[in-house]
Short mmCIF file of C-alpha atoms and ligand atoms in Angstrom, two decimals:
data_model
loop_
_atom_site.label_atom_id
_atom_site.label_comp_id
_atom_site.label_asym_id
_atom_site.label_seq_id
_atom_site.Cartn_x
_atom_site.Cartn_y
_atom_site.Cartn_z
CA MET A 1002 24.05 -7.78 -50.73
CA SER A 1003 27.19 -5.78 -50.04
CA ALA A 1004 26.13 -2.40 -51.48
CA SER A 1005 25.23 0.13 -48.84
CA LEU A 1006 21.60 1.26 -49.03
CA ILE A 1007 21.34 3.38 -45.88
CA ARG A 1008 24.18 5.32 -44.36
CA PHE A 1009 24.37 7.21 -41.07
CA GLU A 1010 27.28 9.67 -41.21
CA ASN A 1011 28.39 11.19 -37.92
CA VAL A 1012 24.82 11.32 -36.70
CA SER A 1013 24.17 12.67 -33.24
CA LYS A 1014 21.02 13.35 -31.28
CA ALA A 1015 20.58 15.34 -28.11
CA PHE A 1016 17.45 16.01 -26.12
CA GLY A 1017 18.22 19.32 -24.41
CA SER A 1018 21.73 18.93 -23.05
CA THR A 1019 21.57 15.11 -22.95
CA VAL A 1020 23.40 13.46 -25.82
CA VAL A 1021 21.71 10.13 -26.56
CA ILE A 1022 23.37 9.30 -29.91
CA ASP A 1023 26.99 10.22 -30.23
CA ASP A 1024 28.65 10.43 -33.66
CA LEU A 1025 26.96 7.34 -35.12
CA ASN A 1026 28.36 5.83 -38.32
CA LEU A 1027 26.40 2.88 -39.67
CA ASP A 1028 25.85 1.27 -43.05
CA VAL A 1029 22.80 -0.85 -43.79
CA ARG A 1030 23.40 -3.04 -46.82
CA LYS A 1031 20.80 -3.56 -49.49
CA GLY A 1032 18.88 -6.78 -48.80
CA GLU A 1033 20.23 -7.42 -45.32
CA PHE A 1034 18.49 -8.07 -42.04
CA LEU A 1035 20.27 -5.79 -39.60
CA THR A 1036 19.41 -5.78 -35.91
CA LEU A 1037 20.10 -2.98 -33.47
CA LEU A 1038 20.58 -4.76 -30.16
CA GLY A 1039 21.26 -3.18 -26.81
CA PRO A 1040 19.95 -2.57 -23.32
CA SER A 1041 17.05 -0.25 -22.61
CA GLY A 1042 18.05 3.38 -23.07
CA SER A 1043 21.01 2.67 -25.38
CA GLY A 1044 19.54 4.67 -28.27
CA LYS A 1045 18.04 2.01 -30.56
CA THR A 1046 14.59 3.57 -30.87
CA THR A 1047 16.02 7.05 -31.34
CA THR A 1048 18.18 5.73 -34.20
CA LEU A 1049 15.19 4.08 -35.85
CA LEU A 1050 12.99 7.16 -35.41
CA MET A 1051 15.61 9.34 -37.12
CA LEU A 1052 15.73 6.90 -40.03
CA ALA A 1053 11.93 6.74 -40.24
CA GLY A 1054 11.67 10.54 -40.19
CA PHE A 1055 9.94 10.94 -36.81
CA GLU A 1056 12.94 12.57 -35.12
CA ALA A 1057 15.45 14.96 -36.67
CA PRO A 1058 19.16 14.38 -36.01
CA SER A 1059 20.93 17.14 -34.08
CA GLY A 1060 23.96 16.66 -36.32
CA GLY A 1061 25.26 14.55 -39.18
CA THR A 1062 23.52 13.10 -42.22
CA ILE A 1063 21.39 10.11 -43.14
CA LEU A 1064 21.64 8.95 -46.76
CA VAL A 1065 19.53 6.46 -48.71
CA ASP A 1066 20.93 5.35 -52.05
CA GLY A 1067 23.52 8.10 -51.66
CA LYS A 1068 20.91 10.88 -51.28
CA ARG A 1069 20.28 12.89 -48.15
CA ILE A 1070 16.81 12.21 -46.75
CA ASP A 1071 16.86 14.87 -44.02
CA ASP A 1072 14.13 16.96 -45.65
CA LEU A 1073 11.83 14.10 -46.61
CA PRO A 1074 8.75 13.61 -44.41
CA ALA A 1075 8.23 10.13 -43.00
CA HIS A 1076 5.63 9.01 -45.56
CA ARG A 1077 7.92 9.93 -48.47
CA ARG A 1078 10.86 7.85 -47.29
CA GLY A 1079 9.50 4.58 -48.70
CA MET A 1080 9.94 2.80 -45.37
CA GLY A 1081 7.40 0.63 -43.60
CA VAL A 1082 7.39 0.94 -39.84
CA VAL A 1083 6.16 -1.54 -37.21
CA PHE A 1084 6.40 -0.57 -33.56
CA GLN A 1085 5.58 -2.57 -30.47
CA ASN A 1086 3.09 0.06 -29.44
CA TYR A 1087 2.25 1.31 -32.89
CA ALA A 1088 -1.23 0.05 -32.16
CA LEU A 1089 -3.73 -0.59 -34.89
CA PHE A 1090 -6.50 1.98 -35.17
CA PRO A 1091 -9.08 0.47 -32.79
CA HIS A 1092 -12.14 1.92 -34.54
CA LEU A 1093 -11.15 0.57 -37.97
CA THR A 1094 -11.51 -3.01 -39.20
CA VAL A 1095 -8.52 -5.12 -40.17
CA ALA A 1096 -9.09 -4.34 -43.86
CA GLN A 1097 -9.45 -0.60 -43.16
CA ASN A 1098 -6.25 -0.63 -41.09
CA VAL A 1099 -4.34 -2.30 -43.90
CA ALA A 1100 -5.87 0.10 -46.44
CA PHE A 1101 -4.73 3.15 -44.48
CA PRO A 1102 -1.19 3.56 -45.88
CA LEU A 1103 -2.53 3.21 -49.41
CA GLN A 1104 -5.17 5.91 -48.82
CA MET A 1105 -2.44 8.14 -47.39
CA ARG A 1106 -0.57 7.73 -50.67
CA GLY A 1107 -3.60 8.47 -52.84
CA VAL A 1108 -3.92 5.02 -54.39
CA PRO A 1109 -7.25 4.67 -56.32
CA ARG A 1110 -10.04 2.98 -54.39
CA GLY A 1111 -10.44 -0.13 -56.60
CA GLU A 1112 -6.74 -0.82 -56.45
CA ILE A 1113 -6.74 -0.42 -52.67
CA ALA A 1114 -9.37 -3.15 -52.26
CA ARG A 1115 -7.43 -5.48 -54.52
CA ARG A 1116 -4.10 -4.90 -52.78
CA VAL A 1117 -5.56 -5.19 -49.28
CA ASP A 1118 -7.16 -8.55 -50.15
CA ALA A 1119 -3.94 -9.83 -51.69
CA ALA A 1120 -1.86 -8.70 -48.70
CA LEU A 1121 -4.24 -10.32 -46.20
CA ASP A 1122 -4.28 -13.51 -48.29
CA ARG A 1123 -0.52 -13.77 -48.10
CA VAL A 1124 -0.55 -13.84 -44.31
CA GLN A 1125 -3.71 -15.95 -44.13
CA LEU A 1126 -5.72 -13.26 -42.41
CA ARG A 1127 -8.36 -12.53 -45.04
CA HIS A 1128 -11.07 -14.34 -43.10
CA LEU A 1129 -10.57 -11.75 -40.33
CA SER A 1130 -10.76 -8.70 -42.55
CA SER A 1131 -13.97 -7.29 -41.10
CA ARG A 1132 -12.96 -7.75 -37.45
CA LYS A 1133 -11.85 -4.93 -35.18
CA PRO A 1134 -8.39 -5.18 -33.54
CA SER A 1135 -9.93 -5.88 -30.11
CA GLN A 1136 -11.40 -9.09 -31.57
CA LEU A 1137 -7.94 -10.42 -32.49
CA SER A 1138 -5.24 -12.17 -30.47
CA GLY A 1139 -1.93 -10.40 -29.85
CA GLY A 1140 -0.21 -12.44 -32.53
CA GLN A 1141 -2.94 -11.70 -35.07
CA GLN A 1142 -2.76 -7.98 -34.26
CA GLN A 1143 0.98 -7.96 -34.82
CA ARG A 1144 0.51 -9.80 -38.14
CA VAL A 1145 -2.01 -7.17 -39.20
CA ALA A 1146 0.45 -4.43 -38.23
CA LEU A 1147 3.09 -6.18 -40.32
CA THR A 1148 0.71 -6.49 -43.26
CA ARG A 1149 -0.23 -2.81 -42.97
CA CYS A 1150 3.43 -1.96 -43.25
CA LEU A 1151 4.07 -4.28 -46.22
CA VAL A 1152 0.99 -3.34 -48.24
CA PHE A 1153 2.56 -0.35 -49.94
CA GLU A 1154 5.58 -2.44 -50.88
CA PRO A 1155 8.27 -0.45 -49.13
CA LYS A 1156 11.83 -1.41 -49.90
CA VAL A 1157 12.88 -0.96 -46.30
CA ILE A 1158 11.08 -2.19 -43.20
CA LEU A 1159 11.84 -0.77 -39.76
CA MET A 1160 10.68 -2.74 -36.74
CA ASP A 1161 11.01 -1.63 -33.14
CA GLU A 1162 10.58 -4.51 -30.69
CA PRO A 1163 7.59 -5.80 -32.66
CA LEU A 1164 7.40 -9.06 -30.73
CA SER A 1165 8.28 -7.97 -27.20
CA ALA A 1166 4.70 -8.01 -25.96
CA LEU A 1167 4.06 -11.59 -27.11
CA ASP A 1168 4.62 -14.81 -25.19
CA LYS A 1169 7.63 -16.98 -25.98
CA GLN A 1170 6.04 -19.53 -28.31
CA LEU A 1171 4.21 -16.98 -30.38
CA ARG A 1172 7.28 -14.77 -30.47
CA GLU A 1173 9.39 -17.61 -31.84
CA ARG A 1174 6.79 -18.43 -34.50
CA LEU A 1175 6.54 -14.81 -35.62
CA GLN A 1176 10.35 -14.55 -35.71
CA LEU A 1177 10.32 -17.29 -38.34
CA GLU A 1178 7.41 -15.67 -40.20
CA ILE A 1179 9.22 -12.33 -40.34
CA ARG A 1180 12.41 -14.04 -41.60
CA GLU A 1181 10.33 -15.84 -44.23
CA LEU A 1182 8.65 -12.61 -45.37
CA TYR A 1183 12.00 -10.87 -45.49
CA ARG A 1184 13.45 -13.59 -47.72
CA ARG A 1185 10.43 -13.96 -49.97
CA GLU A 1186 9.96 -10.22 -50.56
CA GLY A 1187 13.64 -9.38 -50.86
CA LEU A 1188 13.36 -6.69 -48.18
CA THR A 1189 15.96 -4.70 -46.32
CA VAL A 1190 15.10 -4.85 -42.62
CA VAL A 1191 16.32 -2.78 -39.68
CA PHE A 1192 15.05 -4.54 -36.58
CA VAL A 1193 15.34 -3.38 -32.98
CA THR A 1194 15.38 -5.67 -29.99
CA HIS A 1195 16.85 -5.86 -26.49
CA ASP A 1196 16.63 -9.68 -26.64
CA GLN A 1197 19.98 -11.17 -27.59
CA SER A 1198 18.64 -14.59 -28.56
CA GLU A 1199 16.11 -12.94 -30.89
CA ALA A 1200 18.94 -10.97 -32.49
CA LEU A 1201 21.10 -14.08 -32.93
CA THR A 1202 18.17 -15.99 -34.47
CA MET A 1203 17.02 -13.40 -36.95
CA SER A 1204 19.90 -11.27 -38.15
CA ASP A 1205 22.42 -11.25 -40.95
CA ARG A 1206 24.32 -8.66 -38.92
CA ILE A 1207 23.92 -7.24 -35.45
CA ALA A 1208 24.92 -3.76 -34.28
CA VAL A 1209 25.33 -3.88 -30.50
CA PHE A 1210 24.45 -0.52 -28.94
CA ASN A 1211 25.83 0.74 -25.66
CA ARG A 1212 25.15 4.28 -24.42
CA GLY A 1213 24.30 5.74 -27.81
CA ALA A 1214 27.23 4.24 -29.70
CA ILE A 1215 27.95 0.97 -31.50
CA ALA A 1216 30.06 -1.33 -29.31
CA GLN A 1217 30.45 -3.88 -32.13
CA ILE A 1218 28.88 -4.70 -35.49
CA GLY A 1219 29.15 -8.06 -37.23
CA THR A 1220 27.50 -11.38 -38.01
CA PRO A 1221 25.91 -13.26 -35.10
CA ALA A 1222 28.90 -15.64 -35.15
CA ASP A 1223 31.41 -12.74 -35.07
CA ILE A 1224 29.65 -11.16 -32.14
CA TYR A 1225 29.19 -14.38 -30.19
CA ASP A 1226 32.56 -16.02 -30.89
CA ARG A 1227 34.73 -12.91 -31.07
CA PRO A 1228 33.26 -10.24 -28.82
CA ALA A 1229 35.27 -7.02 -29.17
CA ASN A 1230 34.99 -5.85 -25.59
CA ARG A 1231 33.71 -6.74 -22.13
CA PHE A 1232 30.35 -5.14 -22.74
CA VAL A 1233 29.57 -7.25 -25.81
CA SER A 1234 30.92 -10.46 -24.28
CA GLU A 1235 28.59 -10.12 -21.31
CA PHE A 1236 25.58 -8.78 -23.19
CA ILE A 1237 25.50 -11.53 -25.84
CA GLY A 1238 24.93 -14.97 -24.41
CA GLU A 1239 26.54 -15.95 -21.18
CA THR A 1240 30.26 -15.95 -20.57
CA ASN A 1241 33.00 -16.53 -18.05
CA LEU A 1242 34.78 -13.20 -17.93
CA LEU A 1243 38.05 -13.61 -16.08
CA GLU A 1244 40.42 -10.82 -15.16
CA ALA A 1245 44.03 -11.69 -15.91
CA GLU A 1246 47.57 -10.37 -15.99
CA VAL A 1247 49.89 -10.90 -18.96
CA THR A 1248 52.98 -12.79 -17.77
CA GLY A 1249 54.54 -13.73 -21.10
CA ARG A 1250 54.30 -12.95 -24.80
CA GLY A 1251 55.00 -15.30 -27.73
CA ASP A 1252 54.72 -14.66 -31.47
CA ASP A 1253 51.06 -15.52 -31.54
CA HIS A 1254 50.13 -16.30 -27.96
CA LEU A 1255 50.00 -14.77 -24.51
CA ASP A 1256 50.64 -16.40 -21.16
CA LEU A 1257 48.22 -15.14 -18.54
CA ALA A 1258 47.91 -15.45 -14.79
CA LEU A 1259 44.28 -15.59 -13.69
CA GLU A 1260 43.11 -14.14 -10.43
CA GLY A 1261 44.29 -16.50 -7.67
CA GLY A 1262 47.31 -17.63 -9.62
CA PRO A 1263 46.59 -20.29 -12.25
CA GLY A 1264 48.31 -19.82 -15.60
CA ILE A 1265 46.74 -20.28 -19.01
CA ARG A 1266 47.84 -19.79 -22.61
CA VAL A 1267 45.64 -17.98 -25.11
CA PRO A 1268 46.08 -16.90 -28.73
CA GLY A 1269 46.69 -13.24 -29.60
CA ARG A 1270 48.95 -10.29 -28.95
CA CYS A 1271 48.48 -7.23 -26.86
CA GLU A 1272 50.52 -4.50 -25.22
CA ASP A 1273 48.36 -4.18 -22.14
CA ARG A 1274 49.28 -5.79 -18.86
CA ALA A 1275 45.78 -6.18 -17.43
CA VAL A 1276 43.29 -7.92 -19.69
CA ALA A 1277 40.13 -10.01 -19.44
CA VAL A 1278 39.50 -13.41 -20.99
CA SER A 1279 36.05 -14.43 -22.17
CA ILE A 1280 35.26 -18.17 -22.33
CA ARG A 1281 31.76 -19.41 -23.15
CA PRO A 1282 30.30 -21.96 -20.69
CA GLU A 1283 29.87 -24.59 -23.43
CA ARG A 1284 33.63 -24.40 -24.11
CA LEU A 1285 34.55 -25.50 -20.59
CA VAL A 1286 34.89 -29.28 -20.51
CA LEU A 1287 35.44 -31.57 -17.55
CA ASP A 1288 38.45 -33.88 -17.75
CA ALA A 1289 39.67 -33.38 -21.30
CA PRO A 1290 43.47 -33.84 -21.06
CA GLU A 1291 43.94 -33.18 -24.78
CA LEU A 1292 42.96 -29.50 -24.45
CA ASP A 1293 45.49 -26.69 -23.86
CA ASN A 1294 44.40 -25.26 -20.52
CA HIS A 1295 43.41 -26.87 -17.24
CA LEU A 1296 42.12 -25.53 -13.93
CA ASP A 1297 41.58 -27.52 -10.75
CA ALA A 1298 38.12 -26.66 -9.52
CA THR A 1299 35.43 -27.74 -7.09
CA VAL A 1300 31.86 -28.47 -8.17
CA ASP A 1301 29.54 -26.07 -6.32
CA ASP A 1302 26.25 -26.97 -7.97
CA VAL A 1303 24.74 -28.88 -10.88
CA VAL A 1304 21.53 -27.55 -12.39
CA TYR A 1305 19.32 -29.38 -14.87
CA GLN A 1306 18.13 -27.18 -17.72
CA GLY A 1307 16.21 -29.70 -19.79
CA ASN A 1308 18.54 -30.25 -22.72
CA HIS A 1309 21.77 -29.41 -20.89
CA LEU A 1310 23.44 -29.24 -17.50
CA ARG A 1311 24.86 -26.10 -15.94
CA ILE A 1312 27.78 -26.81 -13.67
CA HIS A 1313 28.85 -24.11 -11.23
CA LEU A 1314 32.51 -24.35 -10.29
CA SER A 1315 35.00 -22.52 -8.13
CA CYS A 1316 38.72 -22.35 -8.52
CA GLY A 1317 40.13 -20.30 -5.65
CA PRO A 1318 38.51 -16.88 -6.00
CA LEU A 1319 37.27 -17.66 -9.54
CA ARG A 1320 33.66 -18.57 -10.16
CA LEU A 1321 32.98 -20.44 -13.40
CA VAL A 1322 29.98 -21.82 -15.19
CA ALA A 1323 30.26 -24.78 -17.54
CA GLN A 1324 27.49 -26.10 -19.73
CA SER A 1325 27.39 -29.77 -20.72
CA GLU A 1326 25.16 -32.04 -22.67
CA ARG A 1327 22.86 -34.02 -20.43
CA ARG A 1328 24.27 -37.28 -21.68
CA ILE A 1329 27.38 -36.97 -19.51
CA GLU A 1330 27.37 -38.43 -16.03
CA PRO A 1331 26.66 -35.38 -13.85
CA PRO A 1332 29.60 -34.49 -11.58
CA VAL A 1333 29.06 -34.81 -7.85
CA VAL A 1334 28.68 -31.58 -5.87
CA GLY A 1335 31.70 -30.99 -3.63
CA ARG A 1336 34.05 -33.09 -5.76
CA LYS A 1337 37.32 -31.84 -7.21
CA VAL A 1338 37.35 -31.80 -11.01
CA ARG A 1339 39.67 -30.66 -13.72
CA VAL A 1340 38.18 -28.04 -16.07
CA SER A 1341 39.76 -27.92 -19.50
CA PHE A 1342 39.45 -25.59 -22.46
CA ALA A 1343 41.14 -24.93 -25.77
CA ALA A 1344 43.30 -21.84 -26.21
CA GLU A 1345 41.35 -20.94 -29.37
CA ASP A 1346 38.11 -20.73 -27.38
CA CYS A 1347 39.48 -17.86 -25.29
CA THR A 1348 38.96 -14.27 -26.40
CA VAL A 1349 41.32 -11.71 -24.89
CA LEU A 1350 39.67 -8.35 -24.22
CA THR A 1351 41.45 -5.11 -23.51
CA GLU A 1352 38.42 -2.79 -23.37
N1 ADP V 349 11.78 12.57 -26.49
C1 ADP V 349 12.77 12.39 -25.61
N2 ADP V 349 13.11 13.35 -24.73
C2 ADP V 349 14.11 13.19 -23.85
N3 ADP V 349 14.87 12.07 -23.76
C3 ADP V 349 14.58 11.08 -24.58
C4 ADP V 349 13.53 11.17 -25.56
N4 ADP V 349 13.50 10.02 -26.26
C5 ADP V 349 14.48 9.23 -25.76
N5 ADP V 349 15.13 9.87 -24.76
C6 ADP V 349 16.28 9.32 -23.98
O1 ADP V 349 17.23 8.88 -24.90
C7 ADP V 349 17.87 7.70 -24.45
C8 ADP V 349 17.75 6.62 -25.52
O2 ADP V 349 16.40 6.25 -25.65
P1 ADP V 349 15.89 5.19 -26.70
O3 ADP V 349 16.40 5.53 -28.04
O4 ADP V 349 14.41 5.09 -26.55
O5 ADP V 349 16.60 3.87 -26.19
P2 ADP V 349 16.26 2.33 -26.47
O6 ADP V 349 15.29 2.25 -27.60
O7 ADP V 349 17.58 1.71 -26.79
O8 ADP V 349 15.69 1.80 -25.20
C9 ADP V 349 17.20 7.33 -23.15
O9 ADP V 349 18.01 7.77 -22.10
C10 ADP V 349 15.90 8.09 -23.20
O10 ADP V 349 15.45 8.41 -21.90
MG1 MG V 350 13.35 1.40 -27.59
#
């Protein structure tokens, strides 16, 4: 799992004078499910296209198994590609679509038929093999696209927002199916999405992209619990991002003054004077005297969200959001409450 299979070394890409990927260094480990996550325009697709062989880097090198692949055309890179808009060929049947990559590679006809049937069997689509794409649902079309990409048994699968066009329920089902396929076939997957919950659900590691560079790379838990900077803390999940001034330094803690005055203690060291603190809404608890930090706040609103409550709070100029299980007695709007949180649930950010 830890050996690097794909390596981007100082890769850059410019369109004309616009640099869209800037000195990218990235390792994809053999057998991992790596997600490139970031807002629209952050360079995810461009990165995937360079790996697939559909765009040439302007600088730097891409290696697979330690060998440069710059000169290899897309179909010789041994990578299966599924794009959101990589539509199936509309005039071909499901079976003919799935057969296409095998024909491209000169596989004998008898073997093609056998492999297409086996591939369609595995995703329970064989009964649809003579249909045209227009006679399939969106989810079925995306399964066919996935099958077409798996049929030539690539060792690496690249997927660019393959589920973005589907509705929520279907998307969640296909997320599980893709994970299952990945595990069963022992694939290495590079998956692109702008949807942070999809990335958290599916990935072994996530590379968060911002403006053509990686803002942070790590496991979903690393990224969620220990965001490296303001951008990541706000892009992944929801957070309370509070500006603060360092007023004291201990061996392993900092004393901070939040905007409006209140003091809190957080773990960590830093040289900067102005920092930000990120605290997840589910880490803010009402009336928990045993925790390290307390703020006196007013309840501005309580919103039911099915399985949890969102509690909007203000503390002087600070606006906070807490998230609680529904089992608690909901606080009354307008009341004063004490908001508590543990020092260890605070992440201090300097960037
Ligand atoms: N062929 C192209 N010509 C010019 N600019 C492009 C081209 N492809 C992408 N870009 C620009 O590169 C940036 C990154 O695009 P892209 O990789 O598609 O981002 P993402 O997939 O993260 O949304 C965007 O600003 C986009 O407009
Ligand atoms: Mg894109």
